[in-house]
Amino acid sequence: MSHSKRNTSRAVFTSYERELARKSWTSTSARLNRESFLPFSACRLCLETAIDPVSCTHGDIFCRECALSNILAQKKEIKRLDKVKGQEDRDAQERQAQLDAEAHERAVQAFEMTQSGLDRTRVGRRGSWWKR
Ligand SMILES: [Zn+2]
């Protein structure tokens, strides 16, 4: 039993493939014939006659087992993407914190140089160095 979105071993289309075809085919190109569609009782995932059939809101029919394992796989993928996103957010936060710390460090150094009369940035300039 296969759960891949594209099926290559059968003459019929999965609902995903039918959707692709619908989007890419114009009315002048070839039409899907009767044999390209699954019988009504067929599971849209494994393409066999659905066992313990369940239906989604679009009216597609699946084996209960196929539907559940597909939902689980989707949930797993969503979880994985969430994790990747979370890591990226943490990395971005760390980078920003690093930049903030560096900016703070530079400001402190400039302030200390000013306090000790070593502010070279002020020499020969009008206005205040921190407003640049
Ligand atoms: Zn199935």
PDB file of C-alpha atoms and ligand atoms in Angstrom:
ATOM      1  CA  MET A   1       0.000   0.000   0.000  1.00  0.00           C
ATOM      2  CA  SER A   2       1.454   3.322  -1.047  1.00  0.00           C
ATOM      3  CA  HIS A   3       0.889   6.680   0.560  1.00  0.00           C
ATOM      4  CA  SER A   4       2.835   8.791  -1.906  1.00  0.00           C
ATOM      5  CA  LYS A   5       0.950  11.640  -3.537  1.00  0.00           C
ATOM      6  CA  ARG A   6       1.848  10.549  -7.060  1.00  0.00           C
ATOM      7  CA  ASN A   7       1.148   7.027  -8.146  1.00  0.00           C
ATOM      8  CA  THR A   8       3.189   5.596 -10.961  1.00  0.00           C
ATOM      9  CA  SER A   9       2.096   1.996 -10.984  1.00  0.00           C
ATOM     10  CA  ARG A  10      -1.620   2.426 -11.626  1.00  0.00           C
ATOM     11  CA  ALA A  11      -3.585   3.717 -14.580  1.00  0.00           C
ATOM     12  CA  VAL A  12      -5.875   5.762 -12.353  1.00  0.00           C
ATOM     13  CA  PHE A  13      -5.168   9.143 -10.827  1.00  0.00           C
ATOM     14  CA  THR A  14      -5.085  10.042  -7.154  1.00  0.00           C
ATOM     15  CA  SER A  15      -7.199  13.088  -6.246  1.00  0.00           C
ATOM     16  CA  TYR A  16      -3.931  15.053  -5.944  1.00  0.00           C
ATOM     17  CA  GLU A  17      -2.978  14.129  -9.495  1.00  0.00           C
ATOM     18  CA  ARG A  18      -6.468  14.943 -10.750  1.00  0.00           C
ATOM     19  CA  GLU A  19      -6.139  18.363  -9.126  1.00  0.00           C
ATOM     20  CA  LEU A  20      -2.785  18.904 -10.882  1.00  0.00           C
ATOM     21  CA  ALA A  21      -4.291  17.852 -14.189  1.00  0.00           C
ATOM     22  CA  ARG A  22      -7.280  20.139 -13.720  1.00  0.00           C
ATOM     23  CA  LYS A  23      -4.944  23.099 -13.151  1.00  0.00           C
ATOM     24  CA  SER A  24      -2.578  22.420 -16.040  1.00  0.00           C
ATOM     25  CA  TRP A  25      -4.927  21.187 -18.739  1.00  0.00           C
ATOM     26  CA  THR A  26      -6.933  23.520 -20.914  1.00  0.00           C
ATOM     27  CA  SER A  27     -10.201  22.600 -22.588  1.00  0.00           C
ATOM     28  CA  THR A  28      -8.378  22.051 -25.891  1.00  0.00           C
ATOM     29  CA  SER A  29      -5.870  19.567 -24.486  1.00  0.00           C
ATOM     30  CA  ALA A  30      -6.586  15.921 -23.858  1.00  0.00           C
ATOM     31  CA  ARG A  31      -9.469  15.019 -21.595  1.00  0.00           C
ATOM     32  CA  LEU A  32      -9.398  12.522 -18.776  1.00  0.00           C
ATOM     33  CA  ASN A  33     -11.458   9.523 -19.755  1.00  0.00           C
ATOM     34  CA  ARG A  34     -13.562   7.235 -17.619  1.00  0.00           C
ATOM     35  CA  GLU A  35     -10.645   4.898 -16.967  1.00  0.00           C
ATOM     36  CA  SER A  36      -8.598   7.750 -15.510  1.00  0.00           C
ATOM     37  CA  PHE A  37     -10.942   7.993 -12.537  1.00  0.00           C
ATOM     38  CA  LEU A  38     -11.254   5.735  -9.578  1.00  0.00           C
ATOM     39  CA  PRO A  39     -14.407   3.785  -8.956  1.00  0.00           C
ATOM     40  CA  PHE A  40     -16.594   5.546  -6.402  1.00  0.00           C
ATOM     41  CA  SER A  41     -15.740   3.148  -3.601  1.00  0.00           C
ATOM     42  CA  ALA A  42     -11.965   3.401  -4.024  1.00  0.00           C
ATOM     43  CA  CYS A  43      -9.694   4.890  -1.378  1.00  0.00           C
ATOM     44  CA  ARG A  44      -8.109   8.100  -2.749  1.00  0.00           C
ATOM     45  CA  LEU A  45      -4.812   7.284  -1.035  1.00  0.00           C
ATOM     46  CA  CYS A  46      -4.118   3.613  -1.700  1.00  0.00           C
ATOM     47  CA  LEU A  47      -6.445   3.428  -4.738  1.00  0.00           C
ATOM     48  CA  GLU A  48      -7.879   0.096  -3.597  1.00  0.00           C
ATOM     49  CA  THR A  49     -11.487  -0.411  -2.620  1.00  0.00           C
ATOM     50  CA  ALA A  50     -11.734   1.461   0.663  1.00  0.00           C
ATOM     51  CA  ILE A  51     -11.656  -0.670   3.793  1.00  0.00           C
ATOM     52  CA  ASP A  52     -13.740   0.732   6.661  1.00  0.00           C
ATOM     53  CA  PRO A  53     -14.307   3.829   4.484  1.00  0.00           C
ATOM     54  CA  VAL A  54     -14.335   7.357   5.837  1.00  0.00           C
ATOM     55  CA  SER A  55     -15.007  10.540   3.877  1.00  0.00           C
ATOM     56  CA  CYS A  56     -13.545  14.022   4.061  1.00  0.00           C
ATOM     57  CA  THR A  57     -15.515  17.252   3.571  1.00  0.00           C
ATOM     58  CA  HIS A  58     -14.597  17.310  -0.153  1.00  0.00           C
ATOM     59  CA  GLY A  59     -16.378  13.998  -0.603  1.00  0.00           C
ATOM     60  CA  ASP A  60     -13.232  11.955  -1.197  1.00  0.00           C
ATOM     61  CA  ILE A  61     -13.291   8.486   0.276  1.00  0.00           C
ATOM     62  CA  PHE A  62     -10.424   6.835   2.155  1.00  0.00           C
ATOM     63  CA  CYS A  63      -9.789   3.673   4.123  1.00  0.00           C
ATOM     64  CA  ARG A  64      -9.913   4.615   7.778  1.00  0.00           C
ATOM     65  CA  GLU A  65      -6.352   3.352   8.127  1.00  0.00           C
ATOM     66  CA  CYS A  66      -5.106   5.318   5.092  1.00  0.00           C
ATOM     67  CA  ALA A  67      -6.802   8.515   6.275  1.00  0.00           C
ATOM     68  CA  LEU A  68      -5.395   8.217   9.795  1.00  0.00           C
ATOM     69  CA  SER A  69      -1.863   7.411   8.701  1.00  0.00           C
ATOM     70  CA  ASN A  70      -1.979  10.255   6.166  1.00  0.00           C
ATOM     71  CA  ILE A  71      -3.213  12.691   8.830  1.00  0.00           C
ATOM     72  CA  LEU A  72      -0.483  11.464  11.185  1.00  0.00           C
ATOM     73  CA  ALA A  73       2.134  11.977   8.464  1.00  0.00           C
ATOM     74  CA  GLN A  74       0.822  15.490   7.825  1.00  0.00           C
ATOM     75  CA  LYS A  75       0.845  16.291  11.554  1.00  0.00           C
ATOM     76  CA  LYS A  76       4.402  14.998  11.790  1.00  0.00           C
ATOM     77  CA  GLU A  77       5.430  17.208   8.863  1.00  0.00           C
ATOM     78  CA  ILE A  78       3.719  20.253  10.410  1.00  0.00           C
ATOM     79  CA  LYS A  79       5.500  19.522  13.701  1.00  0.00           C
ATOM     80  CA  ARG A  80       8.834  19.219  11.875  1.00  0.00           C
ATOM     81  CA  LEU A  81       8.286  22.537  10.066  1.00  0.00           C
ATOM     82  CA  ASP A  82       7.293  24.173  13.359  1.00  0.00           C
ATOM     83  CA  LYS A  83      10.523  22.938  14.889  1.00  0.00           C
ATOM     84  CA  VAL A  84      12.587  24.306  11.977  1.00  0.00           C
ATOM     85  CA  LYS A  85      10.747  27.627  12.233  1.00  0.00           C
ATOM     86  CA  GLY A  86      11.324  27.747  15.983  1.00  0.00           C
ATOM     87  CA  GLN A  87      15.036  27.133  15.528  1.00  0.00           C
ATOM     88  CA  GLU A  88      15.244  29.860  12.872  1.00  0.00           C
ATOM     89  CA  ASP A  89      13.445  32.285  15.194  1.00  0.00           C
ATOM     90  CA  ARG A  90      15.840  31.467  18.039  1.00  0.00           C
ATOM     91  CA  ASP A  91      18.842  31.912  15.711  1.00  0.00           C
ATOM     92  CA  ALA A  92      17.522  35.290  14.551  1.00  0.00           C
ATOM     93  CA  GLN A  93      16.948  36.352  18.165  1.00  0.00           C
ATOM     94  CA  GLU A  94      20.479  35.308  19.091  1.00  0.00           C
ATOM     95  CA  ARG A  95      21.929  37.245  16.169  1.00  0.00           C
ATOM     96  CA  GLN A  96      19.913  40.321  17.137  1.00  0.00           C
ATOM     97  CA  ALA A  97      20.999  39.995  20.775  1.00  0.00           C
ATOM     98  CA  GLN A  98      24.604  39.725  19.604  1.00  0.00           C
ATOM     99  CA  LEU A  99      24.241  42.871  17.458  1.00  0.00           C
ATOM    100  CA  ASP A 100      22.580  44.711  20.356  1.00  0.00           C
ATOM    101  CA  ALA A 101      25.383  43.662  22.697  1.00  0.00           C
ATOM    102  CA  GLU A 102      28.010  44.854  20.223  1.00  0.00           C
ATOM    103  CA  ALA A 103      26.247  48.188  19.730  1.00  0.00           C
ATOM    104  CA  HIS A 104      25.970  48.579  23.493  1.00  0.00           C
ATOM    105  CA  GLU A 105      29.639  47.723  23.880  1.00  0.00           C
ATOM    106  CA  ARG A 106      30.625  50.366  21.294  1.00  0.00           C
ATOM    107  CA  ALA A 107      28.417  52.970  22.997  1.00  0.00           C
ATOM    108  CA  VAL A 108      29.994  52.193  26.375  1.00  0.00           C
ATOM    109  CA  GLN A 109      33.506  52.414  24.926  1.00  0.00           C
ATOM    110  CA  ALA A 110      32.725  55.733  23.215  1.00  0.00           C
ATOM    111  CA  PHE A 111      31.258  57.072  26.446  1.00  0.00           C
ATOM    112  CA  GLU A 112      34.289  55.977  28.454  1.00  0.00           C
ATOM    113  CA  MET A 113      36.644  57.594  25.907  1.00  0.00           C
ATOM    114  CA  THR A 114      34.639  60.821  26.144  1.00  0.00           C
ATOM    115  CA  GLN A 115      34.838  60.669  29.950  1.00  0.00           C
ATOM    116  CA  SER A 116      38.612  60.221  29.847  1.00  0.00           C
ATOM    117  CA  GLY A 117      39.073  62.997  27.247  1.00  0.00           C
ATOM    118  CA  LEU A 118      40.053  60.607  24.493  1.00  0.00           C
ATOM    119  CA  ASP A 119      37.061  61.141  22.234  1.00  0.00           C
ATOM    120  CA  ARG A 120      38.694  61.388  18.833  1.00  0.00           C
ATOM    121  CA  THR A 121      35.410  61.351  16.954  1.00  0.00           C
ATOM    122  CA  ARG A 122      34.576  64.823  18.320  1.00  0.00           C
ATOM    123  CA  VAL A 123      37.750  66.448  17.040  1.00  0.00           C
ATOM    124  CA  GLY A 124      37.127  68.547  13.979  1.00  0.00           C
ATOM    125  CA  ARG A 125      33.409  67.801  13.853  1.00  0.00           C
ATOM    126  CA  ARG A 126      30.452  70.004  14.562  1.00  0.00           C
ATOM    127  CA  GLY A 127      27.551  68.609  16.497  1.00  0.00           C
ATOM    128  CA  SER A 128      27.429  65.551  18.680  1.00  0.00           C
ATOM    129  CA  TRP A 129      28.906  62.243  17.641  1.00  0.00           C
ATOM    130  CA  TRP A 130      25.962  60.250  18.944  1.00  0.00           C
ATOM    131  CA  LYS A 131      23.495  62.010  16.631  1.00  0.00           C
ATOM    132  CA  ARG A 132      25.210  60.778  13.482  1.00  0.00           C
TER     133      ARG A 132
HETATM  134 ZN    ZN B   1      -6.669   3.090   1.411  1.00  0.00          ZN
END
